[in-house]
GROMACS .gro file of C-alpha atoms in nm:
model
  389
    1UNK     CA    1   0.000   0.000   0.000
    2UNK     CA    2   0.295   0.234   0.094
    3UNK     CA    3   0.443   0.179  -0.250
    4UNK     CA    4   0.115   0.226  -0.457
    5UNK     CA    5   0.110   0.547  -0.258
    6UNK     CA    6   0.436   0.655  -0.335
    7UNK     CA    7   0.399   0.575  -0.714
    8UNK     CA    8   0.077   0.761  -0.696
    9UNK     CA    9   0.252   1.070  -0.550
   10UNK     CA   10   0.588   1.050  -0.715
   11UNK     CA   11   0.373   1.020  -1.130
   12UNK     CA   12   0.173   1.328  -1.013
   13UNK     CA   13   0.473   1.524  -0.916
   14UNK     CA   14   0.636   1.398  -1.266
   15UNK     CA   15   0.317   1.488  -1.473
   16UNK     CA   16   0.303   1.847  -1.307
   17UNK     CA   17   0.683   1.920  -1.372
   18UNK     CA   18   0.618   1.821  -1.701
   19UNK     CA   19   0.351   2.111  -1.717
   20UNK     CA   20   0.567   2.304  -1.549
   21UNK     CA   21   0.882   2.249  -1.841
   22UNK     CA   22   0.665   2.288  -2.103
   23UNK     CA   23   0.494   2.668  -1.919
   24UNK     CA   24   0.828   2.786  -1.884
   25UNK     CA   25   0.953   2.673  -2.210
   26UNK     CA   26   0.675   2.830  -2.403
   27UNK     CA   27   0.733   3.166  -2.189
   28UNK     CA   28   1.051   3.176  -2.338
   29UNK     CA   29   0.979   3.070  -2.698
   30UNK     CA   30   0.949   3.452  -2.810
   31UNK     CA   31   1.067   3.536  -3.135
   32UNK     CA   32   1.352   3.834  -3.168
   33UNK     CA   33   1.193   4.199  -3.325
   34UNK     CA   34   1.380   4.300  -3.544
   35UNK     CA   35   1.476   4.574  -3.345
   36UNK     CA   36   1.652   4.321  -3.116
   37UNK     CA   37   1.366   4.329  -2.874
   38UNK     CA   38   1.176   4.008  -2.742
   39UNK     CA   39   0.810   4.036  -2.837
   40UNK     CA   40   0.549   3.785  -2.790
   41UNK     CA   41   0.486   3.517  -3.048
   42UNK     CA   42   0.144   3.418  -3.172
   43UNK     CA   43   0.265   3.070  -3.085
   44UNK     CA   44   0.360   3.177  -2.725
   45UNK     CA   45   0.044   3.404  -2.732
   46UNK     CA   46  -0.205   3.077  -2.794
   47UNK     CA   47  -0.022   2.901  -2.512
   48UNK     CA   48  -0.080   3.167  -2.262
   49UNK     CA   49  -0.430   3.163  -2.361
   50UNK     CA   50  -0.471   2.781  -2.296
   51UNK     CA   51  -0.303   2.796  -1.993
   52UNK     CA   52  -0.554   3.038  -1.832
   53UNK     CA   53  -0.905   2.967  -1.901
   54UNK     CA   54  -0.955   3.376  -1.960
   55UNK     CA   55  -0.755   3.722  -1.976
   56UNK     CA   56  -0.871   3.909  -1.639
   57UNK     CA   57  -0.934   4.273  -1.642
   58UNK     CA   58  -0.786   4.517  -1.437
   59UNK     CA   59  -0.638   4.790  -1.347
   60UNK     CA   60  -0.253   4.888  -1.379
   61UNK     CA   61  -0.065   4.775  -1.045
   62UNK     CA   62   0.041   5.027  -0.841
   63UNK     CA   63   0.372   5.145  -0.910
   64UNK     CA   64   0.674   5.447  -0.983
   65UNK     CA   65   0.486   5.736  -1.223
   66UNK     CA   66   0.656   5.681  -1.585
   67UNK     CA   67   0.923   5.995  -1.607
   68UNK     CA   68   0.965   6.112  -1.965
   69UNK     CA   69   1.350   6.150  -1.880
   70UNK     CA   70   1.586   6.454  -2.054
   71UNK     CA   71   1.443   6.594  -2.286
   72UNK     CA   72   1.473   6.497  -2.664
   73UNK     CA   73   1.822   6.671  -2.833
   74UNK     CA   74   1.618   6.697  -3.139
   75UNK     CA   75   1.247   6.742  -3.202
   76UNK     CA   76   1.008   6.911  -3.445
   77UNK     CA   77   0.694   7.121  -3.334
   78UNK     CA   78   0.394   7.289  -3.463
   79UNK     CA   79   0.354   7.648  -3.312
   80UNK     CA   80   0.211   8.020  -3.259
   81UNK     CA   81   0.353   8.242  -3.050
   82UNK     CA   82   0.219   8.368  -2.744
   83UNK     CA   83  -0.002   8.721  -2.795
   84UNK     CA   84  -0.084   8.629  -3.135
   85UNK     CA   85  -0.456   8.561  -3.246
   86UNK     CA   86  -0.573   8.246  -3.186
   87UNK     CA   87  -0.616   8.035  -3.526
   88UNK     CA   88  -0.959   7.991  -3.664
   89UNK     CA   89  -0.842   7.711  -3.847
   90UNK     CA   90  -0.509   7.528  -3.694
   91UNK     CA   91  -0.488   7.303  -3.941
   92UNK     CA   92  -0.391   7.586  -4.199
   93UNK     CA   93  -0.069   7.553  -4.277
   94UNK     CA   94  -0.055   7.973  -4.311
   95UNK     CA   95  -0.221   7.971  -3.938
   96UNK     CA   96   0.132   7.860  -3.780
   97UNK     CA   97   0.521   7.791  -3.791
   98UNK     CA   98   0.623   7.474  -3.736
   99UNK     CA   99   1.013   7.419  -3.660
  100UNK     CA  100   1.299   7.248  -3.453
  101UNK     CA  101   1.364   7.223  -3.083
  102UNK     CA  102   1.688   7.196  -2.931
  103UNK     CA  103   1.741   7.037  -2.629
  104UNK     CA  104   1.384   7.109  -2.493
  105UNK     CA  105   1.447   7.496  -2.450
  106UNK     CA  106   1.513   7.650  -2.755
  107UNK     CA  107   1.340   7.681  -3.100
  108UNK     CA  108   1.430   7.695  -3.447
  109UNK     CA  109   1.136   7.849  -3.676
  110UNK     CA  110   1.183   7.756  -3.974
  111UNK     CA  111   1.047   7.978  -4.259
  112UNK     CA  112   0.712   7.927  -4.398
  113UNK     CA  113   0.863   8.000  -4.743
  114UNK     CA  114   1.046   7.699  -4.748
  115UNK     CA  115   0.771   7.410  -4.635
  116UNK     CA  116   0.467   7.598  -4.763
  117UNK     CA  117   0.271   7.322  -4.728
  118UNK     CA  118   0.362   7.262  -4.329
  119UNK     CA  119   0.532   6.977  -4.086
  120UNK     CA  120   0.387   6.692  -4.330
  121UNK     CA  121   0.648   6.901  -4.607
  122UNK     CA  122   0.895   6.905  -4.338
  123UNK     CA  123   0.910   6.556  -4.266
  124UNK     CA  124   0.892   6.437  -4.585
  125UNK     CA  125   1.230   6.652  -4.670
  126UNK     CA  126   1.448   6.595  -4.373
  127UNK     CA  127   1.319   6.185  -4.428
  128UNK     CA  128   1.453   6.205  -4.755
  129UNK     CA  129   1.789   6.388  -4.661
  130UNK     CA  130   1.863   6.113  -4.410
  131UNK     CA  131   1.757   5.800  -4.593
  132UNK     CA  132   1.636   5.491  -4.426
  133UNK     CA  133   1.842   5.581  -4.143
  134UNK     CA  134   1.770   5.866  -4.065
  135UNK     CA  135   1.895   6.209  -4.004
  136UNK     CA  136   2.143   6.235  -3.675
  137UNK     CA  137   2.026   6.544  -3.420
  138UNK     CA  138   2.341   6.732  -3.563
  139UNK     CA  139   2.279   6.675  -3.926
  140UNK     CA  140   1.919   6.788  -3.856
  141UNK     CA  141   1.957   7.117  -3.672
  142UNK     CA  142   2.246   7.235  -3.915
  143UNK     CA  143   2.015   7.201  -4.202
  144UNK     CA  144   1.729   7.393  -4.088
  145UNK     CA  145   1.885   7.627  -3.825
  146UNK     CA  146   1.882   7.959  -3.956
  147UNK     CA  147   1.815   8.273  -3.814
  148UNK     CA  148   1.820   8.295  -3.425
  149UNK     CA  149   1.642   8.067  -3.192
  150UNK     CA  150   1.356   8.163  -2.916
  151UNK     CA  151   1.298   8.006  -2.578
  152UNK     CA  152   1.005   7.750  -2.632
  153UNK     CA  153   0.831   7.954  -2.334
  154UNK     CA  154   0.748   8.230  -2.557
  155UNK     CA  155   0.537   7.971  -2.822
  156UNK     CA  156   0.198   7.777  -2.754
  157UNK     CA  157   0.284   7.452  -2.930
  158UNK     CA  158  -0.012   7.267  -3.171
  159UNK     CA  159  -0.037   6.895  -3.229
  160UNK     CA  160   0.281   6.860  -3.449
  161UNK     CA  161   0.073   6.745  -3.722
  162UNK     CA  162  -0.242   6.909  -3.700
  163UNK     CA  163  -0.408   6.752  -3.971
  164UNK     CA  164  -0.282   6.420  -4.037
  165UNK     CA  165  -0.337   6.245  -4.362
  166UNK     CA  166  -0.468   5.937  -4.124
  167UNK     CA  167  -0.456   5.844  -3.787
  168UNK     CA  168  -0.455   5.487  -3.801
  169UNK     CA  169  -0.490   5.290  -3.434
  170UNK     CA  170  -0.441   4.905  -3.301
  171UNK     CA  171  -0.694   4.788  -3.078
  172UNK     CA  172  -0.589   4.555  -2.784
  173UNK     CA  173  -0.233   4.527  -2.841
  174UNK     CA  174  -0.094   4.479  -2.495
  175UNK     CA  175  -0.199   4.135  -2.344
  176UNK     CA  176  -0.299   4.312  -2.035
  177UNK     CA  177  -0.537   4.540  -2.202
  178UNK     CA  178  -0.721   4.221  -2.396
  179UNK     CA  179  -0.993   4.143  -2.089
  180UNK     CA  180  -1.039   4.579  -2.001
  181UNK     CA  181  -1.270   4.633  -2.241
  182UNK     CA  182  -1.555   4.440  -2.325
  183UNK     CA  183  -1.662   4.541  -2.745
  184UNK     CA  184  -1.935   4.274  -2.816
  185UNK     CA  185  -1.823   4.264  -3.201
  186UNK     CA  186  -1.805   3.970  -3.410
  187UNK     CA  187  -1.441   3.811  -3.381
  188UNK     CA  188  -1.312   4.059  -3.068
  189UNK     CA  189  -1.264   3.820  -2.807
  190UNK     CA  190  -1.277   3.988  -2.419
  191UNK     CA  191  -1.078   3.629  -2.342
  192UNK     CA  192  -0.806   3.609  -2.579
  193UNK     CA  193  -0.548   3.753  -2.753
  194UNK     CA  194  -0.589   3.904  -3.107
  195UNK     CA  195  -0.456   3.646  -3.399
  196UNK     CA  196  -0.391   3.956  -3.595
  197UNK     CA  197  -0.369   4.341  -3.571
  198UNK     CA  198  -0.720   4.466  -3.446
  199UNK     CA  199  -0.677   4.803  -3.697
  200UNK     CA  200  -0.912   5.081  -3.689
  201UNK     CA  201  -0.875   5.464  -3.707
  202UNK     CA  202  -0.961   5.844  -3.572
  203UNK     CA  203  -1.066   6.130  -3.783
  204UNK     CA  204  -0.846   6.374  -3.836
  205UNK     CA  205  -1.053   6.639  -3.674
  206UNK     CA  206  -1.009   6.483  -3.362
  207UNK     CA  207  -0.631   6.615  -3.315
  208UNK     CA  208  -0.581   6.842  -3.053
  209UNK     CA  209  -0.260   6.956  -2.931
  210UNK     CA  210  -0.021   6.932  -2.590
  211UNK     CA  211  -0.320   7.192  -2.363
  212UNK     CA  212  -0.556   7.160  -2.538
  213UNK     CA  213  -0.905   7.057  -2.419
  214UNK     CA  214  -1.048   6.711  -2.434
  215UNK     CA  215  -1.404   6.798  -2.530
  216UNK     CA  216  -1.671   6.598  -2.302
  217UNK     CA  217  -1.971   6.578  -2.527
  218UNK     CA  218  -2.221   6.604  -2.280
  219UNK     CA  219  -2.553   6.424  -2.379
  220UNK     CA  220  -2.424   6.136  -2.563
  221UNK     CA  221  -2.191   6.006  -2.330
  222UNK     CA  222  -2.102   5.986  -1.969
  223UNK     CA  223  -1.801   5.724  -2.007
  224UNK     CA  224  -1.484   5.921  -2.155
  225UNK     CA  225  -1.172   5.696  -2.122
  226UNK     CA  226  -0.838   5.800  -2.188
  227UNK     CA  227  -0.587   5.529  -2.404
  228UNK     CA  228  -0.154   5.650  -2.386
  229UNK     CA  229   0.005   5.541  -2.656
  230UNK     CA  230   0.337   5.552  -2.859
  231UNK     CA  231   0.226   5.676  -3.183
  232UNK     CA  232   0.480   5.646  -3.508
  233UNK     CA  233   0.476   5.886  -3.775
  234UNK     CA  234   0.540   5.791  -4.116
  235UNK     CA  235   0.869   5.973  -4.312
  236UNK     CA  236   0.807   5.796  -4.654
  237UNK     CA  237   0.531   5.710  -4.793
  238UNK     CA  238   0.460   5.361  -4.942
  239UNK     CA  239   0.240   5.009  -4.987
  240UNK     CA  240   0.296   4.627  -4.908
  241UNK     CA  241   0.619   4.745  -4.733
  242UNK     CA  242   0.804   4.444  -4.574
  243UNK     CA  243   0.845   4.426  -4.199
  244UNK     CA  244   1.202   4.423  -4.276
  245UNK     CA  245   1.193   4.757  -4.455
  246UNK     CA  246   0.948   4.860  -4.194
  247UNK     CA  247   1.177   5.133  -4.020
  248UNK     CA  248   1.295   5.259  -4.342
  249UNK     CA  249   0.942   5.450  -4.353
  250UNK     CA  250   0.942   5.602  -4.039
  251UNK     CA  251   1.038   5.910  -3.955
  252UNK     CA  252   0.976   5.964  -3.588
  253UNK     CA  253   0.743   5.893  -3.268
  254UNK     CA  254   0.514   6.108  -3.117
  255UNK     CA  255   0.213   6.055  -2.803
  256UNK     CA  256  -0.111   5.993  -2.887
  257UNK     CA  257  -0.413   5.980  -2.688
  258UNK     CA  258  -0.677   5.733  -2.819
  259UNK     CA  259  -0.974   5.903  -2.582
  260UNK     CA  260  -1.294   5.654  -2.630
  261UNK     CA  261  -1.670   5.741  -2.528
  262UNK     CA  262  -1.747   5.373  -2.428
  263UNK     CA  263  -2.085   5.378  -2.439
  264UNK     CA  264  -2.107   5.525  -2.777
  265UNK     CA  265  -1.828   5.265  -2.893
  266UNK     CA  266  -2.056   4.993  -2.803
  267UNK     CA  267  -2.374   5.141  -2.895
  268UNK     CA  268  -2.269   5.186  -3.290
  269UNK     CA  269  -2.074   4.829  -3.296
  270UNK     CA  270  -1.792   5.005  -3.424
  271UNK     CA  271  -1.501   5.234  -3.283
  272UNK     CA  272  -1.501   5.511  -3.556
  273UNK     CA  273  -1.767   5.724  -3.359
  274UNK     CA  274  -1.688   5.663  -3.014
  275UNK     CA  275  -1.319   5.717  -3.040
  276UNK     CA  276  -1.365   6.068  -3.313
  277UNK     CA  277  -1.520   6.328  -3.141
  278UNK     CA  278  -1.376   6.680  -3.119
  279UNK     CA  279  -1.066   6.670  -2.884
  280UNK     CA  280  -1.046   6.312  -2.882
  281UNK     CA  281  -0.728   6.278  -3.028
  282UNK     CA  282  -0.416   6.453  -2.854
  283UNK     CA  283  -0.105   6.479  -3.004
  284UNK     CA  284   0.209   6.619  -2.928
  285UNK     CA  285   0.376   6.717  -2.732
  286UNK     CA  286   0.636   6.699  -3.074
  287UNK     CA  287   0.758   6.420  -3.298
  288UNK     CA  288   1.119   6.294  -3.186
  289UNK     CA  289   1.315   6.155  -3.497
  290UNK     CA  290   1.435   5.805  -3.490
  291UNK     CA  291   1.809   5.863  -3.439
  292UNK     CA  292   1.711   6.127  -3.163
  293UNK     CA  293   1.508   5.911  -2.998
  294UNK     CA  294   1.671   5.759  -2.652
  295UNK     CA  295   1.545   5.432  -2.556
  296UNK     CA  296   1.570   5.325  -2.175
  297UNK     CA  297   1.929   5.145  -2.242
  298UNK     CA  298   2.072   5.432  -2.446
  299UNK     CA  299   2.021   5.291  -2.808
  300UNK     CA  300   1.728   5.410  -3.034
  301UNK     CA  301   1.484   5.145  -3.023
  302UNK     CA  302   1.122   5.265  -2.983
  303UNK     CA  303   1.040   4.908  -2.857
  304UNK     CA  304   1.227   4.950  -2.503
  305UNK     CA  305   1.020   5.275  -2.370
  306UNK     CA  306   0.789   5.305  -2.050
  307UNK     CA  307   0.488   5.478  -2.114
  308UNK     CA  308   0.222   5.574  -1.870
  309UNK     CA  309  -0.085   5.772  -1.775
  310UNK     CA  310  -0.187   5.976  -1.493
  311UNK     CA  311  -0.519   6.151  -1.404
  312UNK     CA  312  -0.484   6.456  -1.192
  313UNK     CA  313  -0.183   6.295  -1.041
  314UNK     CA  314  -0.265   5.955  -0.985
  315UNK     CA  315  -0.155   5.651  -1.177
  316UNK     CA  316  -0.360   5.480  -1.405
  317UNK     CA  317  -0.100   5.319  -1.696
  318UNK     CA  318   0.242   5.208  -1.687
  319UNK     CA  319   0.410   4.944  -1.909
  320UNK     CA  320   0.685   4.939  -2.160
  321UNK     CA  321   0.655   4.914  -2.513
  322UNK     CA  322   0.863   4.570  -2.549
  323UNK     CA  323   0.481   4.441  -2.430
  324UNK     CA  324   0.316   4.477  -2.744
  325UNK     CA  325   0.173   4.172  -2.909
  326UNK     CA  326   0.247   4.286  -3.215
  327UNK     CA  327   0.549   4.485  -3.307
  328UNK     CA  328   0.559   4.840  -3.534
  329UNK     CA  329   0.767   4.621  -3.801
  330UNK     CA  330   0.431   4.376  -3.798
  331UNK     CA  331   0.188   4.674  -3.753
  332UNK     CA  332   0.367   4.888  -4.050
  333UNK     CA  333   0.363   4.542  -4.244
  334UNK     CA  334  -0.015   4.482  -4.191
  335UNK     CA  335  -0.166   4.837  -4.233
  336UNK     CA  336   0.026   4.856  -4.596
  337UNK     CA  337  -0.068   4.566  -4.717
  338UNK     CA  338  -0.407   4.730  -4.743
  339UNK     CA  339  -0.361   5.093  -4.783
  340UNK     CA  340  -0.098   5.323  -4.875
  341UNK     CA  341   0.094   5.524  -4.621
  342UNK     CA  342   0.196   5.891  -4.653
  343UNK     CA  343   0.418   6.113  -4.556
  344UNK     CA  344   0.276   6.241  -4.214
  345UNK     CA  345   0.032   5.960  -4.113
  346UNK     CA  346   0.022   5.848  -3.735
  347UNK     CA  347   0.030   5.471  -3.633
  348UNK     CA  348  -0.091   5.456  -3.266
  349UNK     CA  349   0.028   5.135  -3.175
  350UNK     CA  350  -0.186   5.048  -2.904
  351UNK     CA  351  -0.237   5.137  -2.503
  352UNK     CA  352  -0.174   4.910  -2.190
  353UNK     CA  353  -0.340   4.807  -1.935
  354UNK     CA  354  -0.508   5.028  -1.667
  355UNK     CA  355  -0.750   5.237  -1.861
  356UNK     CA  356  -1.082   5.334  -1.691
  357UNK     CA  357  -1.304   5.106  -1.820
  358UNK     CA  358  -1.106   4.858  -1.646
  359UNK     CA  359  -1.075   4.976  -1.278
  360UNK     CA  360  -1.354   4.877  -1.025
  361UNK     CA  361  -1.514   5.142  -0.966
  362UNK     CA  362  -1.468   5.280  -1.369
  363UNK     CA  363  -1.241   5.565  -1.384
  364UNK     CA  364  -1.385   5.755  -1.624
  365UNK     CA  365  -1.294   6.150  -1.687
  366UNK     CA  366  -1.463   6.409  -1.584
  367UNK     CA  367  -1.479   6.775  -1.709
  368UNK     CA  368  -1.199   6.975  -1.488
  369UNK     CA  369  -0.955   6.649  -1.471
  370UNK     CA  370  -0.616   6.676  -1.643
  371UNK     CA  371  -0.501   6.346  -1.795
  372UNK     CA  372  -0.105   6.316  -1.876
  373UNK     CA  373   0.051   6.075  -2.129
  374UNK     CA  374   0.428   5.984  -2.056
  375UNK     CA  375   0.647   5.820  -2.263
  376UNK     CA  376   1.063   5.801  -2.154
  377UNK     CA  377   1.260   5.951  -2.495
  378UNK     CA  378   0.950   6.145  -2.597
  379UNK     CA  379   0.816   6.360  -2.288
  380UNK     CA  380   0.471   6.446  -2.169
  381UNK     CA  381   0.165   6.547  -2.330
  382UNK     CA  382  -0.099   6.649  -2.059
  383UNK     CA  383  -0.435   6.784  -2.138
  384UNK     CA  384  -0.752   6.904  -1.952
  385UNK     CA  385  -1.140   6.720  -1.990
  386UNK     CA  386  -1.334   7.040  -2.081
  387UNK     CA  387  -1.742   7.082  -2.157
  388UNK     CA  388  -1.859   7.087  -2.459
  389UNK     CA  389  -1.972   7.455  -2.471
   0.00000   0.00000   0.00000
């Protein structure tokens, strides 16, 4: 009896190291970005789904607020200066400079003569004068420094881009995120992981700038969420570009914003509606080129940044970009392969885990709360939830 006991005890403890081998094996069977950073694989991604019976929503732990770090050495704004008239029209390329910061403090206008047609002109130039690899933060700033600079103090800056050709979003791209939000459309599982890129996008006249006010449309919604997110911006145009060649389209990385009215997002079965409203799209607070971007260990790699969100100083979000399911190579790869990118269009790649809709009780905004976007290399954008009239 002792023996049939031990047997008994000794084949369960084999069976559940087994398990155990084959968990931790399949943790680590992650397939190299081709940035050189670990992401997830969709093989790796199915076993983590079998292996819990169902993604749980939450909110973020409790943790360190994301810091955005030193300032970028490089980055190009949108801007009027302080005492001038207010824009009617923002988007107007003749409404406002756009031009280079240095170091965080000082700014470069760059004459309107020369990029008539605004920042989507001015990326599309400096991408071509550095190639797939970019211009370096020197190379930049002694091509389009003229003139003499002005503290960044004396400007109100714009979203960089204030009228993007598209603004083109992922959906549940952070496993963490998957369970938050509940969608009730065909094929979006609450459970598990996306198989492939959930893509959707934002209307343009969404964008709003670093300040400006996240419009709470009173009357058709009460639940306003706020979504941080690394958004890439697009230097070169082009279709059914290879995830390999990925990075030789982009120009730089900005923050985006993905604010969502919930209710409205579930009401009309699609996110078009709920996520376009006026305001619903901040930008900014500029776009950091890819050799001027500073990743946490020093190199350039826009997959090895924290990002984070805070609501009138509390922590909601904080993650790090190396969690995405799918990677910008994939997401650049997946968007082209059905329409073409320009010169000036925003990927928003996706938001982590701890966004209202997932906290107990929700944490939706409110009109007078300031929500604040960080991500390390880029900086802060930080806007207030204002009423509708």
């Amino acid at each position: 009896r002792f023996r049939r006991v031990m047997q008994r005890l000794l084949g369960s403890f084999a069976r559940r190291s087994s398990l155990m081998m084959r968990a931790s094996a399949s943790s680590l069977a992650v397939r190299q970005s081709s940035t050189g950073v670990p992401v997830a694989s969709h093989d790796t991604i199915r076993d983590q789904t079998h292996r819990r019976a169902s993604v749980r929503a939450f909110a973020a732990q409790a943790g360190p607020v994301v810091q955005p770090g030193p300032p970028p050495p490089v980055a190009l704004v949108s801007f009027t200066r302080k005492g001038a008239a207010k824009p009617s029209d923002p988007t107007d390329p003749d409404a406002h400079e756009v031009g280079i910061v240095e170091g965080g403090q000082w700014l470069w206008p760059v004459p309107r003569s020369k990029y008539p047609r605004g920042m989507t002109q001015l990326i599309a130039a400096l991408h071509d004068a550095g190639g797939a690899d970019g211009l370096s933060p020197v190379d930049a700033l002694e091509r389009e420094r003229v003139g003499d600079p002005i503290p960044v103090s004396h400007v109100d800056l714009l979203a960089p881009i204030p009228n993007p050709p598209s603004i083109v979003c992922v959906g549940k791209n952070y496993l963490e995120h998957v369970g938050e939000v509940d969608t009730h459309m065909p094929g979006i599982s609450k459970t598990k992981p996306p198989e492939l890129p959930i893509i959707f996008t934002k209307a343009p006249t969404a964008v709003t700038g670093p300040g400006g006010g996240i419009v709470f449309p009173r009357n058709v919604t009460d639940q306003v969420d706020y979504e941080g997110e690394l958004g890439v911006v697009i230097g070169k145009g082009g279709k059914a570009i290879a995830a390999e060649d990925a990075f030789d389209h982009v120009f730089g990385y900005t923050i985006v914003n993905d604010v969502t009215a919930r209710d409205v997002q579930k009401r009309h079965q699609q996110w078009y509606l709920g996520k376009s409203f006026d305001g619903f799209a901040p930008c900014g607070p500029w776009i950091v080129p890819k050799r001027a971007l500073v990743d946490v260990e020093g190199g350039n790699d826009p997959q090895r940044l924290l990002i984070g969100t805070v609501v009138n100083g509390e922590r909601r979000q904080g993650s790090d970009t190396s969690k995405m399911i799918f990677d910008i190579r994939t997401l650049i790869e997946t968007v082209s392969r059905c329409m073409t990118l320009r010169p000036g269009d925003i990927i928003a790649t996706g938001t982590p885990a701890g966004v209202g809709a997932g906290m107990d009780p929700k944490g939706w905004l409110k009109v007078g709360d300031v929500c604040e976007v960080t991500v390390s290399g880029i900086g802060t954008l930080s806007n207030p939830v204002v009423d509708w009239e």
